[in-house]
Coordinates of C-alpha atoms in Angstrom, one line a residue:
Chain K
M16 CA 72.2 54.8 21.7
S17 CA 70.4 54.3 18.4
L18 CA 68.6 52.1 16.1
T19 CA 71.0 51.8 13.2
I20 CA 70.3 50.3 9.8
E21 CA 73.4 49.6 7.7
N22 CA 73.2 48.8 4.0
L23 CA 70.1 46.7 4.6
Q24 CA 69.0 44.5 1.7
A25 CA 65.9 42.4 1.8
S26 CA 63.8 40.6 -0.8
V27 CA 60.5 38.8 -0.9
D28 CA 60.1 35.7 -3.1
G29 CA 63.4 36.6 -4.7
T30 CA 62.4 40.2 -5.6
P31 CA 64.7 42.7 -4.0
I32 CA 62.8 45.4 -2.0
L33 CA 65.3 47.0 0.2
K34 CA 68.5 47.8 -1.7
G35 CA 71.2 48.9 0.6
L36 CA 69.3 51.1 3.0
N37 CA 71.1 53.2 5.6
L38 CA 69.4 55.0 8.5
E39 CA 70.3 56.0 12.1
I40 CA 67.6 56.8 14.6
P41 CA 69.2 58.1 17.8
A42 CA 67.3 57.7 21.0
G43 CA 65.4 60.8 21.8
E44 CA 64.6 61.6 18.1
V45 CA 61.6 61.2 15.9
H46 CA 62.4 60.3 12.3
A47 CA 59.8 60.2 9.6
I48 CA 59.9 58.3 6.4
M49 CA 57.9 59.3 3.4
G50 CA 58.0 58.0 -0.1
P51 CA 55.8 56.9 -3.0
N52 CA 53.8 53.7 -3.0
G53 CA 56.0 50.6 -3.4
S54 CA 59.2 52.3 -2.3
G55 CA 59.6 49.7 0.5
K56 CA 58.5 51.6 3.6
S57 CA 56.3 49.0 5.1
T58 CA 58.8 46.3 4.2
L59 CA 61.5 48.2 6.2
S60 CA 59.3 48.1 9.3
K61 CA 58.5 44.4 8.9
V62 CA 62.1 43.5 8.3
I63 CA 63.2 45.4 11.4
A64 CA 60.4 43.5 13.4
G65 CA 61.7 40.2 12.0
H66 CA 58.9 39.0 9.7
D67 CA 60.0 35.8 8.1
D68 CA 58.3 36.5 4.7
Y69 CA 61.3 38.7 4.0
D70 CA 64.8 37.4 3.3
V71 CA 67.5 39.6 4.6
T72 CA 70.2 39.3 2.0
G73 CA 72.7 41.8 3.3
G74 CA 73.4 44.5 5.9
K75 CA 72.6 44.9 9.5
V76 CA 70.1 46.2 12.0
L77 CA 71.8 47.3 15.2
L78 CA 69.8 47.9 18.4
D79 CA 71.9 50.1 20.6
G80 CA 75.0 48.6 18.9
V81 CA 73.8 44.9 19.0
D82 CA 73.0 43.1 15.8
I83 CA 69.5 41.7 16.0
A84 CA 69.8 39.4 12.9
E85 CA 69.6 36.2 14.9
L86 CA 66.7 37.3 17.1
E87 CA 63.2 36.0 16.6
V88 CA 60.2 38.3 16.3
D89 CA 59.3 38.0 20.0
E90 CA 62.9 38.4 21.1
R91 CA 63.2 41.6 19.1
S92 CA 60.0 42.9 20.8
R93 CA 61.3 42.1 24.2
A94 CA 64.6 43.7 23.3
G95 CA 62.7 46.9 22.8
I96 CA 61.4 47.1 19.3
F97 CA 57.7 47.9 18.7
L98 CA 55.9 47.9 15.4
A99 CA 52.5 49.6 15.3
F100 CA 51.0 47.8 12.3
Q101 CA 49.3 49.5 9.4
Y102 CA 46.8 46.6 9.3
P103 CA 46.7 45.1 12.8
A104 CA 45.6 41.5 12.9
E105 CA 42.4 40.4 14.5
V106 CA 42.8 37.6 17.1
P107 CA 39.3 36.1 17.8
G108 CA 38.6 34.9 21.3
V109 CA 41.6 36.5 22.9
S110 CA 40.6 39.5 24.9
N111 CA 42.6 42.7 24.7
A112 CA 43.4 42.5 28.4
N113 CA 44.6 39.0 28.3
F114 CA 46.7 39.7 25.3
L115 CA 48.4 42.7 26.9
R116 CA 48.9 40.7 30.1
A117 CA 50.6 37.9 28.1
A118 CA 52.8 40.4 26.4
L119 CA 53.8 42.0 29.7
Q120 CA 54.2 38.7 31.4
A121 CA 56.6 37.6 28.6
R122 CA 58.9 40.4 29.8
M123 CA 58.9 39.3 33.4
P124 CA 61.8 37.2 34.8
D125 CA 61.1 33.5 35.2
G126 CA 58.9 32.8 38.3
E127 CA 57.6 36.3 38.6
E128 CA 54.0 37.1 38.1
L129 CA 52.6 40.3 36.8
D130 CA 50.6 42.2 39.5
A131 CA 47.1 42.1 38.1
V132 CA 45.9 45.2 40.1
E133 CA 48.8 47.3 38.9
F134 CA 48.3 46.1 35.4
Y135 CA 44.6 47.1 35.2
Q136 CA 45.4 50.5 36.8
S137 CA 48.1 51.2 34.3
M138 CA 46.0 50.0 31.4
Y139 CA 42.9 52.1 32.4
A140 CA 45.0 55.2 32.8
K141 CA 46.4 54.8 29.3
M142 CA 43.0 54.0 27.9
D143 CA 41.7 57.2 29.4
E144 CA 44.5 59.1 27.8
L145 CA 43.6 57.6 24.4
E146 CA 39.9 58.2 25.1
M147 CA 39.2 54.4 24.7
D148 CA 36.1 52.9 26.2
R149 CA 36.9 50.3 28.9
K150 CA 34.8 47.7 27.1
F151 CA 37.7 47.3 24.8
T152 CA 39.6 45.4 27.5
K153 CA 37.1 42.5 27.2
R154 CA 36.7 42.6 23.5
A155 CA 38.8 40.2 21.3
V156 CA 41.9 41.8 20.0
N157 CA 41.0 44.1 17.1
E158 CA 38.0 42.0 16.2
G159 CA 35.2 44.2 14.9
F160 CA 37.2 47.3 15.7
S161 CA 36.9 50.3 13.3
G162 CA 40.1 51.5 11.6
G163 CA 40.5 54.2 14.2
E164 CA 39.9 51.9 17.1
K165 CA 42.6 49.5 15.8
K166 CA 45.1 52.3 15.6
R167 CA 44.3 53.5 19.1
N168 CA 44.7 50.0 20.2
E169 CA 48.2 49.9 18.6
I170 CA 49.2 53.0 20.5
L171 CA 47.8 51.6 23.8
Q172 CA 50.0 48.5 23.3
M173 CA 53.0 50.7 22.6
M174 CA 52.3 52.7 25.8
M175 CA 51.9 49.6 27.8
L176 CA 55.0 47.8 26.5
D177 CA 57.3 50.9 26.8
P178 CA 59.6 50.1 23.9
R179 CA 63.0 51.7 23.2
Y180 CA 62.3 52.2 19.5
A181 CA 58.8 52.4 18.1
L182 CA 58.1 52.0 14.4
L183 CA 54.7 53.5 13.4
D184 CA 53.6 52.1 10.0
E185 CA 51.0 54.5 8.5
T186 CA 49.4 55.0 11.9
D187 CA 47.5 57.9 10.4
S188 CA 45.7 55.9 7.7
G189 CA 42.0 55.4 8.5
L190 CA 42.0 58.1 11.2
D191 CA 39.7 61.1 11.2
I192 CA 41.2 64.3 12.5
D193 CA 40.0 63.9 16.1
A194 CA 41.3 60.4 16.3
L195 CA 44.6 61.5 14.8
K196 CA 45.0 64.2 17.5
V197 CA 44.3 61.6 20.2
V198 CA 46.8 59.1 18.7
A199 CA 49.4 61.8 18.3
K200 CA 48.9 62.9 21.9
G201 CA 49.6 59.3 23.0
V202 CA 52.8 59.2 20.8
N203 CA 54.0 62.6 22.0
S204 CA 53.5 61.5 25.6
M205 CA 55.9 58.7 25.0
R206 CA 58.7 60.9 23.6
S207 CA 61.7 60.8 25.8
P208 CA 65.5 61.1 25.5
Q209 CA 65.6 57.3 25.9
R210 CA 63.3 56.5 23.1
G211 CA 63.4 56.7 19.3
F212 CA 60.6 56.8 16.8
L213 CA 60.4 56.0 13.2
V214 CA 57.1 57.3 11.7
I215 CA 56.1 56.0 8.3
T216 CA 53.5 58.1 6.6
H217 CA 52.2 59.2 3.2
Y218 CA 50.9 62.5 4.5
Q219 CA 52.4 65.6 6.1
R220 CA 49.3 66.0 8.1
L221 CA 50.4 63.5 10.8
L222 CA 53.7 65.4 11.1
D223 CA 51.7 68.5 12.1
Y224 CA 50.9 66.6 15.3
I225 CA 54.0 64.5 15.7
K226 CA 56.9 66.9 15.0
P227 CA 59.8 65.0 13.4
D228 CA 63.4 65.8 14.0
V229 CA 64.4 64.4 10.7
V230 CA 62.4 63.5 7.5
H231 CA 63.7 60.9 5.0
V232 CA 62.5 60.2 1.6
M233 CA 62.5 56.6 0.5
S234 CA 62.5 55.4 -3.0
D235 CA 63.2 52.1 -4.6
G236 CA 64.4 50.5 -1.4
Q237 CA 66.8 53.3 -0.3
I238 CA 66.8 56.6 1.6
V239 CA 67.4 59.1 -1.2
K240 CA 67.0 62.4 0.7
S241 CA 67.0 63.5 4.3
G242 CA 66.2 66.9 5.8
G243 CA 64.4 68.7 8.6
A244 CA 60.6 68.9 9.2
E245 CA 60.4 71.4 6.3
L246 CA 61.2 68.6 3.8
A247 CA 57.7 67.0 4.6
L248 CA 56.0 70.3 3.7
E249 CA 58.0 70.5 0.5
L250 CA 56.9 66.9 -0.4
E251 CA 53.3 67.8 0.3
K252 CA 53.6 70.7 -2.0
N253 CA 55.6 69.3 -4.9
G254 CA 55.2 65.6 -4.6
Y255 CA 57.8 63.1 -5.6
D256 CA 58.5 64.4 -9.1
F257 CA 62.1 65.3 -8.1
L258 CA 62.8 61.6 -7.9
K259 CA 62.1 61.2 -11.6
Q260 CA 64.4 64.2 -12.3
T261 CA 67.2 62.6 -10.3
A262 CA 66.6 59.1 -11.7
Chain X
M10 CA 25.2 -8.2 26.7
S11 CA 23.5 -11.0 28.5
A12 CA 19.9 -10.6 29.4
T13 CA 18.6 -11.8 32.7
L14 CA 15.0 -10.8 32.2
T15 CA 13.0 -10.2 29.1
S16 CA 11.3 -6.9 28.6
P17 CA 10.1 -5.0 25.5
A18 CA 13.2 -2.8 25.7
L19 CA 15.5 -5.8 25.8
E20 CA 13.6 -7.5 23.0
K21 CA 14.1 -4.4 20.9
F22 CA 17.8 -4.3 21.8
D23 CA 18.2 -7.9 20.8
S24 CA 16.4 -7.4 17.5
L25 CA 18.7 -4.6 16.3
D26 CA 22.1 -4.7 14.8
W27 CA 25.2 -3.0 16.0
P28 CA 26.3 -0.1 13.7
A29 CA 27.9 -1.1 10.5
R30 CA 30.0 0.4 7.8
T31 CA 27.1 0.6 5.4
V32 CA 25.0 2.9 7.6
E33 CA 25.2 6.5 6.2
N34 CA 25.2 8.0 9.7
W35 CA 28.5 6.2 10.4
R36 CA 30.3 7.5 7.4
F37 CA 34.0 8.2 8.3
G38 CA 33.2 6.9 11.8
S39 CA 34.7 4.0 13.7
W40 CA 31.6 1.9 13.8
K41 CA 33.4 -1.0 15.3
E42 CA 34.0 1.0 18.5
A43 CA 30.2 1.1 18.9
N44 CA 29.9 -2.6 19.3
L45 CA 29.6 -3.0 23.0
S46 CA 28.7 -6.7 23.0
S47 CA 31.7 -7.7 25.1
V48 CA 31.5 -4.9 27.6
Q49 CA 30.3 -5.8 31.1
P50 CA 28.4 -3.6 33.5
I51 CA 30.7 -1.4 35.6
G52 CA 31.3 -2.3 39.2
A53 CA 31.1 -0.2 42.4
G54 CA 32.5 3.3 42.3
A55 CA 35.1 4.9 44.5
P56 CA 35.2 8.3 46.2
A57 CA 37.4 10.9 44.7
D58 CA 38.2 14.6 45.1
L59 CA 35.5 16.7 43.7
P60 CA 35.9 19.9 41.7
A61 CA 35.3 23.2 43.4
E62 CA 31.6 23.9 44.1
I63 CA 29.8 26.2 41.8
E64 CA 28.2 29.1 43.7
G65 CA 24.5 28.9 43.9
A66 CA 24.2 25.5 42.2
A67 CA 22.7 22.4 43.9
R68 CA 25.3 19.6 43.5
F69 CA 24.4 15.9 42.8
V70 CA 27.2 13.4 42.7
F71 CA 27.1 9.9 41.3
Q72 CA 29.8 7.3 41.8
N73 CA 29.5 4.7 39.1
G74 CA 25.8 5.3 38.9
E75 CA 25.1 5.4 42.7
L76 CA 23.8 8.8 43.8
I77 CA 26.0 9.6 46.9
S78 CA 24.9 13.1 47.5
G79 CA 22.5 15.8 46.4
S80 CA 18.9 16.9 46.9
H81 CA 16.7 19.6 45.5
E82 CA 13.0 20.0 45.3
A83 CA 13.2 20.2 41.5
V84 CA 15.2 17.0 41.1
T85 CA 14.0 13.4 41.2
P86 CA 16.3 10.4 40.9
L87 CA 15.6 8.0 38.1
S88 CA 15.9 4.3 38.4
E89 CA 15.4 3.4 34.8
S90 CA 16.0 4.9 31.4
F91 CA 13.5 7.4 29.9
G92 CA 13.9 5.4 26.7
P93 CA 15.9 7.5 24.3
E94 CA 15.5 7.2 20.5
S95 CA 18.4 7.5 18.2
R96 CA 17.5 9.2 14.9
L97 CA 21.1 9.5 13.8
G98 CA 22.4 6.0 13.4
S99 CA 22.5 4.3 16.8
P100 CA 19.1 2.7 17.5
K101 CA 21.0 -0.3 19.0
L102 CA 22.8 1.9 21.5
A103 CA 19.6 3.8 22.3
A104 CA 17.9 0.4 22.9
L105 CA 20.7 -0.7 25.1
H106 CA 20.3 2.4 27.2
A107 CA 16.5 1.9 27.3
A108 CA 17.0 -1.6 28.5
K109 CA 19.8 -1.3 31.0
S110 CA 20.1 2.3 32.4
D111 CA 19.3 2.2 36.1
H112 CA 20.2 5.7 37.2
G113 CA 19.9 9.4 36.4
L114 CA 17.9 12.4 37.3
T115 CA 14.8 14.3 36.2
I116 CA 14.8 18.0 36.7
T117 CA 11.4 19.6 36.6
T118 CA 10.9 23.3 37.4
S119 CA 9.1 26.4 36.5
G120 CA 11.4 28.5 38.6
E121 CA 15.0 29.8 38.5
E122 CA 17.4 27.0 39.4
S123 CA 21.0 25.9 39.0
I124 CA 21.8 22.2 39.2
E125 CA 25.2 20.6 38.9
I126 CA 25.5 16.9 38.3
I127 CA 28.9 15.1 38.6
H128 CA 29.4 11.6 37.3
L129 CA 32.5 10.0 38.8
V130 CA 33.6 7.0 36.8
T131 CA 35.9 4.4 38.2
G132 CA 37.1 1.1 36.8
E133 CA 36.3 -0.9 33.7
G134 CA 32.8 -1.5 32.3
L135 CA 29.6 0.1 31.1
L136 CA 27.8 3.0 32.7
L137 CA 24.4 4.3 31.5
P138 CA 23.3 7.6 33.0
S139 CA 20.1 9.4 32.1
L140 CA 19.0 12.9 32.4
V141 CA 15.7 14.5 31.8
I142 CA 15.2 18.2 31.9
N143 CA 11.7 19.6 32.0
A144 CA 11.8 23.4 31.9
Q145 CA 8.2 24.4 32.4
A146 CA 6.7 27.6 31.1
G147 CA 8.9 30.6 32.2
A148 CA 11.5 28.5 33.9
Q149 CA 15.1 29.7 34.0
L150 CA 17.3 26.8 34.4
R151 CA 21.1 26.3 34.4
V152 CA 22.4 22.8 34.3
I153 CA 26.0 21.6 34.5
Q154 CA 26.8 17.9 33.9
R155 CA 30.3 16.7 34.2
F156 CA 31.8 13.3 33.4
I157 CA 35.0 12.7 35.3
S158 CA 37.3 9.6 35.5
T159 CA 38.9 8.9 38.8
D160 CA 41.4 6.4 37.3
E161 CA 42.8 5.2 34.0
A162 CA 40.6 2.2 33.5
P163 CA 38.7 1.8 30.2
A164 CA 35.1 2.7 31.0
V165 CA 32.3 3.1 28.6
V166 CA 29.8 5.8 29.3
L167 CA 26.6 5.6 27.3
T168 CA 24.4 8.5 28.4
A169 CA 21.1 9.9 27.1
V170 CA 19.5 13.2 27.8
D171 CA 16.0 14.5 27.0
V172 CA 15.6 18.3 27.2
N173 CA 12.1 19.8 27.0
L174 CA 11.4 23.5 27.1
A175 CA 7.9 24.8 27.5
E176 CA 6.8 28.3 26.4
K177 CA 9.2 31.0 27.4
A178 CA 11.5 28.6 29.3
E179 CA 15.2 29.3 29.2
V180 CA 17.8 26.6 29.7
K181 CA 21.6 26.9 29.7
Y182 CA 23.1 23.5 29.8
L183 CA 26.8 22.8 29.9
V184 CA 28.3 19.3 29.6
T185 CA 32.0 18.6 30.2
Q186 CA 33.3 15.3 29.1
E187 CA 36.6 14.8 31.0
L188 CA 37.0 11.0 31.0
N189 CA 40.4 9.3 30.8
L190 CA 42.0 8.5 27.4
A191 CA 41.2 4.8 27.7
S192 CA 37.5 5.3 27.9
K193 CA 34.6 5.6 25.4
F194 CA 31.8 8.1 25.6
I195 CA 28.5 7.9 23.7
R196 CA 25.8 10.5 24.1
I197 CA 22.4 10.6 22.6
A198 CA 20.8 14.0 23.2
D199 CA 17.4 15.2 22.3
S200 CA 15.8 18.6 22.8
C201 CA 12.5 20.1 22.0
L202 CA 11.6 23.8 22.3
Q203 CA 8.1 25.3 22.4
S204 CA 7.2 28.9 21.6
S205 CA 9.6 31.6 22.7
A206 CA 11.8 29.1 24.5
N207 CA 15.5 29.6 24.5
A208 CA 18.0 26.8 24.9
K209 CA 21.8 27.2 24.9
Q210 CA 23.5 23.8 25.1
A211 CA 27.2 23.4 25.0
I212 CA 29.5 20.4 25.4
I213 CA 33.3 20.4 26.0
H214 CA 35.0 17.3 25.0
T215 CA 38.6 16.8 26.2
G216 CA 38.7 13.2 27.3
S217 CA 38.0 9.7 26.0
K218 CA 39.7 7.8 23.2
W219 CA 36.5 7.6 21.3
V220 CA 33.4 9.7 21.4
R221 CA 30.1 9.3 19.5
E222 CA 27.6 12.1 20.0
E223 CA 24.2 12.4 18.4
T224 CA 22.4 15.7 19.0
Y225 CA 18.8 16.1 17.8
S226 CA 17.2 19.5 18.4
T227 CA 13.6 20.4 17.5
V228 CA 12.3 23.9 17.6
D229 CA 8.6 23.4 17.6
G230 CA 7.1 26.8 18.5
S231 CA 7.4 30.2 17.0
D232 CA 10.3 32.4 18.3
G233 CA 11.9 29.4 19.9
Q234 CA 15.7 29.6 19.8
S235 CA 18.1 26.7 20.0
H236 CA 21.8 27.3 20.3
I237 CA 24.0 24.2 20.0
L238 CA 27.7 24.6 20.9
S239 CA 30.6 22.3 21.1
V240 CA 34.3 22.5 21.8
A241 CA 36.3 19.4 21.1
L242 CA 40.0 19.1 21.7
P243 CA 41.2 15.7 20.4
D244 CA 44.8 14.8 20.9
S245 CA 47.0 11.8 20.2
D246 CA 44.6 9.1 18.8
Q247 CA 41.4 10.5 20.2
E248 CA 38.4 10.4 17.8
F249 CA 35.3 12.6 18.3
D250 CA 32.4 11.7 16.0
Q251 CA 29.5 14.2 16.3
R252 CA 26.2 14.0 14.3
T253 CA 23.6 16.7 14.6
F254 CA 20.1 17.4 13.4
Q255 CA 18.5 20.9 13.6
H256 CA 14.8 20.3 13.1
H257 CA 12.6 23.3 12.5
G258 CA 9.0 22.1 12.9
S259 CA 7.2 25.5 13.2
R260 CA 7.1 29.0 11.7
D261 CA 9.5 31.7 12.8
T262 CA 12.0 29.5 14.6
Y263 CA 15.8 29.9 15.1
S264 CA 18.7 27.6 15.5
N265 CA 22.4 28.2 15.5
L266 CA 25.0 25.5 15.8
L267 CA 28.6 26.3 16.3
F268 CA 31.2 23.4 16.7
K269 CA 34.8 24.3 17.2
N270 CA 37.4 21.5 17.0
T271 CA 41.1 22.0 17.8
L272 CA 43.0 19.0 16.7
F273 CA 46.3 18.0 18.1
G274 CA 48.5 15.0 17.5
K275 CA 46.7 12.4 15.4
G276 CA 43.3 13.6 16.7
K277 CA 40.3 13.0 14.5
T278 CA 37.0 14.7 14.3
I279 CA 33.9 13.8 12.3
F280 CA 31.1 16.3 12.0
S281 CA 27.9 15.5 10.2
G282 CA 25.0 18.0 10.6
L283 CA 21.7 18.6 8.9
I284 CA 19.4 21.6 9.1
F285 CA 15.9 20.3 8.3
V286 CA 13.0 22.7 7.7
D287 CA 9.6 21.2 7.7
E288 CA 6.9 22.1 5.2
G289 CA 5.2 25.3 6.4
A290 CA 8.0 26.3 8.7
H291 CA 8.3 29.6 7.1
G292 CA 10.4 32.3 8.6
T293 CA 13.0 29.8 9.8
D294 CA 16.4 31.2 10.6
A295 CA 19.0 28.5 10.9
Y296 CA 22.8 28.4 10.9
Q297 CA 25.3 25.7 11.2
T298 CA 29.0 26.1 11.4
C299 CA 31.8 23.6 12.1
R300 CA 35.3 25.0 12.3
N301 CA 38.4 22.9 12.6
L302 CA 41.8 24.2 13.7
M303 CA 44.5 21.9 12.7
M304 CA 47.5 22.1 15.1
T305 CA 49.6 19.3 13.5
D306 CA 50.2 17.6 10.1
H307 CA 48.8 14.3 11.4
C308 CA 45.3 15.3 12.6
E309 CA 42.2 14.6 10.5
A310 CA 38.9 16.4 10.3
H311 CA 35.8 15.3 8.3
S312 CA 32.9 17.7 8.0
M313 CA 29.6 17.0 6.3
P314 CA 27.3 19.9 6.7
G315 CA 23.8 19.7 5.1
L316 CA 20.5 21.5 4.5
E317 CA 17.1 20.3 3.6
I318 CA 14.5 23.1 3.2
N319 CA 10.8 22.4 2.6
A320 CA 9.5 25.9 3.3
D321 CA 9.7 29.3 1.7
D322 CA 11.0 32.5 3.2
V323 CA 13.8 31.0 5.2
K324 CA 17.3 32.1 6.1
C325 CA 19.7 29.2 6.3
S326 CA 23.4 28.8 6.0
H327 CA 25.8 26.1 6.7
G328 CA 29.5 25.9 6.4
S329 CA 32.6 24.2 7.5
T330 CA 36.3 25.2 7.5
S331 CA 39.5 23.5 8.3
A332 CA 42.6 25.7 8.8
R333 CA 45.9 26.0 10.5
V334 CA 46.7 28.7 13.0
S335 CA 46.9 32.0 11.1
E336 CA 50.5 33.0 10.7
E337 CA 49.4 36.6 10.6
E338 CA 47.9 36.3 14.1
I339 CA 51.0 34.5 15.4
F340 CA 53.3 37.2 14.0
Y341 CA 51.2 39.9 15.6
L342 CA 51.3 38.2 19.0
M343 CA 55.1 37.6 18.7
A344 CA 55.6 41.2 17.6
R345 CA 54.4 42.0 21.1
G346 CA 57.0 39.8 22.7
I347 CA 54.8 36.7 23.3
Q348 CA 56.8 33.5 22.8
P349 CA 55.8 31.4 19.7
K350 CA 54.5 28.5 21.7
L351 CA 52.4 30.7 23.9
A352 CA 51.2 32.6 20.9
R353 CA 49.9 29.5 19.3
S354 CA 48.3 28.4 22.5
L355 CA 46.6 31.8 22.9
V356 CA 45.2 31.7 19.4
A357 CA 43.9 28.1 19.8
K358 CA 42.3 28.9 23.1
G359 CA 40.7 32.0 21.7
F360 CA 39.3 29.8 18.9
S361 CA 37.6 27.6 21.5
A362 CA 36.6 30.6 23.6
E363 CA 34.5 31.9 20.7
A364 CA 32.1 29.0 21.1
V365 CA 32.0 29.1 24.9
E366 CA 31.2 32.8 24.9
K367 CA 28.0 32.1 23.1
L368 CA 26.6 30.7 26.3
E369 CA 26.4 34.3 27.6
D370 CA 26.8 33.1 31.2
E371 CA 30.0 34.1 33.0
M372 CA 30.0 31.3 35.4
L373 CA 29.4 28.6 32.8
E374 CA 32.0 30.2 30.5
A375 CA 34.6 30.3 33.3
L376 CA 34.0 26.6 34.0
A377 CA 34.2 25.6 30.3
L378 CA 37.4 27.6 29.8
K379 CA 38.9 26.0 32.8
V380 CA 38.3 22.5 31.3
V381 CA 39.7 23.8 28.0
E382 CA 42.8 25.2 29.7
R383 CA 43.4 21.9 31.5
K384 CA 43.5 20.1 28.2
F385 CA 45.8 22.7 26.7
A386 CA 48.2 22.3 29.6
A387 CA 48.1 18.5 29.1
V388 CA 48.8 18.8 25.4
D389 CA 51.7 21.1 26.0

């Protein structure tokens, strides 16, 4: 069981961004991707999620062996892919609770209704874990939320939707150290042998709290180096100069 | 219209012209629709299923103008028009109402009351309801007024309302226009607020093939606050033409207008609004926003916001936008597994909900959203 990316190539407006990327995230593991600005990290997460701004020009994304190329964004989500956004959208007038209910209802078989009482119990328990005030259930999705509140909200959604593979795109950006710990706690509580994580980050700091099994370095649309957790420490210390030396 | 008796109101009606293309207040509007010269009075009404009762509200029900139920100490039936004035382009229609209206209600209170008025409309012809709201000093009044068709016949409803708030009175007033798609709806609304009064008026338009609405609001006492809200959901060939005037006649007054239109099919909206600040009305705080959400390539939205300021030290802003559903929002919802059609519907409903929430009244908001939901279901 894995999320497998084979020779993935993608471009935006004719400009190639991903240039033959290979990556395998087995269920049960946390993989981190680091890399300089512009290396294509966020593009990778959006391409996996199915954003139509990007043209996939080659390669495959396999979800537990099944090619997801033909699946729409919502179908990919229901199939088990979750993207925690770097910049979550604001959806005015749609309350967080109604949004989450709609997302969970979309996963129910035809004719079955989500149990509202169970839904609220489950949501409140997870909000408590993330130290989120309950007023957030009534507030419009992400509207007027601080950067930290938005990121907590992303993790809340992940916890509610229980995905098979979660992609966290710079979830640490905009978080102070206390919020980072809370968010990491939420992510760690979701670690399981059945679930894989891809954590995209610029900073080793996040990986102090979410320990990766594998760290990858991405550059110019490809994975150029992989290693253990110590690779992140090395990058923190020495930066990405080695990329220039190998170029 | 054929007159059977002469009266000053009828003479005035006869002396005026129907709206014409050349009248500025009818710019972009379908002025021919306003010519009611061939429309006959509506006949007798018919009973119909009523919507669920609103808890704590005294209900009044009219069937084609005949009051069939309802009583409350604060409410008096009207047998003639209170004589509305149109200051936004339809003096002929106002005069018609003044001359011919034979039913309505006056609500007068200094207490805390909730009144619901339902107008059931059946068959073809002209109906002319009146409503006068007198919120006396310190009153806390909630009024719901609903216009509901019971059949598919082409009725014409020409209604007028006069809302008066004395010092420190508070009024929350929700109107739902749920007529069938063959009907026309014309509304002339006037409100005047004294010191520290607070009015929140909202209208939800889902029905009628053609709507003309003229809303004139005066804040005439310091610290008076007038909130004017509208949600319009035109579909197919529906046209909603709304003209507004926010008049600041005194120092330190506040008004805030928010109109939200979601346009489907070949739906058309026209919004023309003016904030007018009198000389000496310093400290005015006035806002006017009209937002159009375009759901198809064939809908049409015209917005004409305006300001006229004759005082110093004022805060005023006006603005209008027309946009499609944000693809970023749709992607976000879909990335959580929500199907694209539902995602669009959620975003559009959320767009309407933003105006409804300004009522700050859970019961009224729930009713308004129910009417909105019903329209969305019909559009789907």
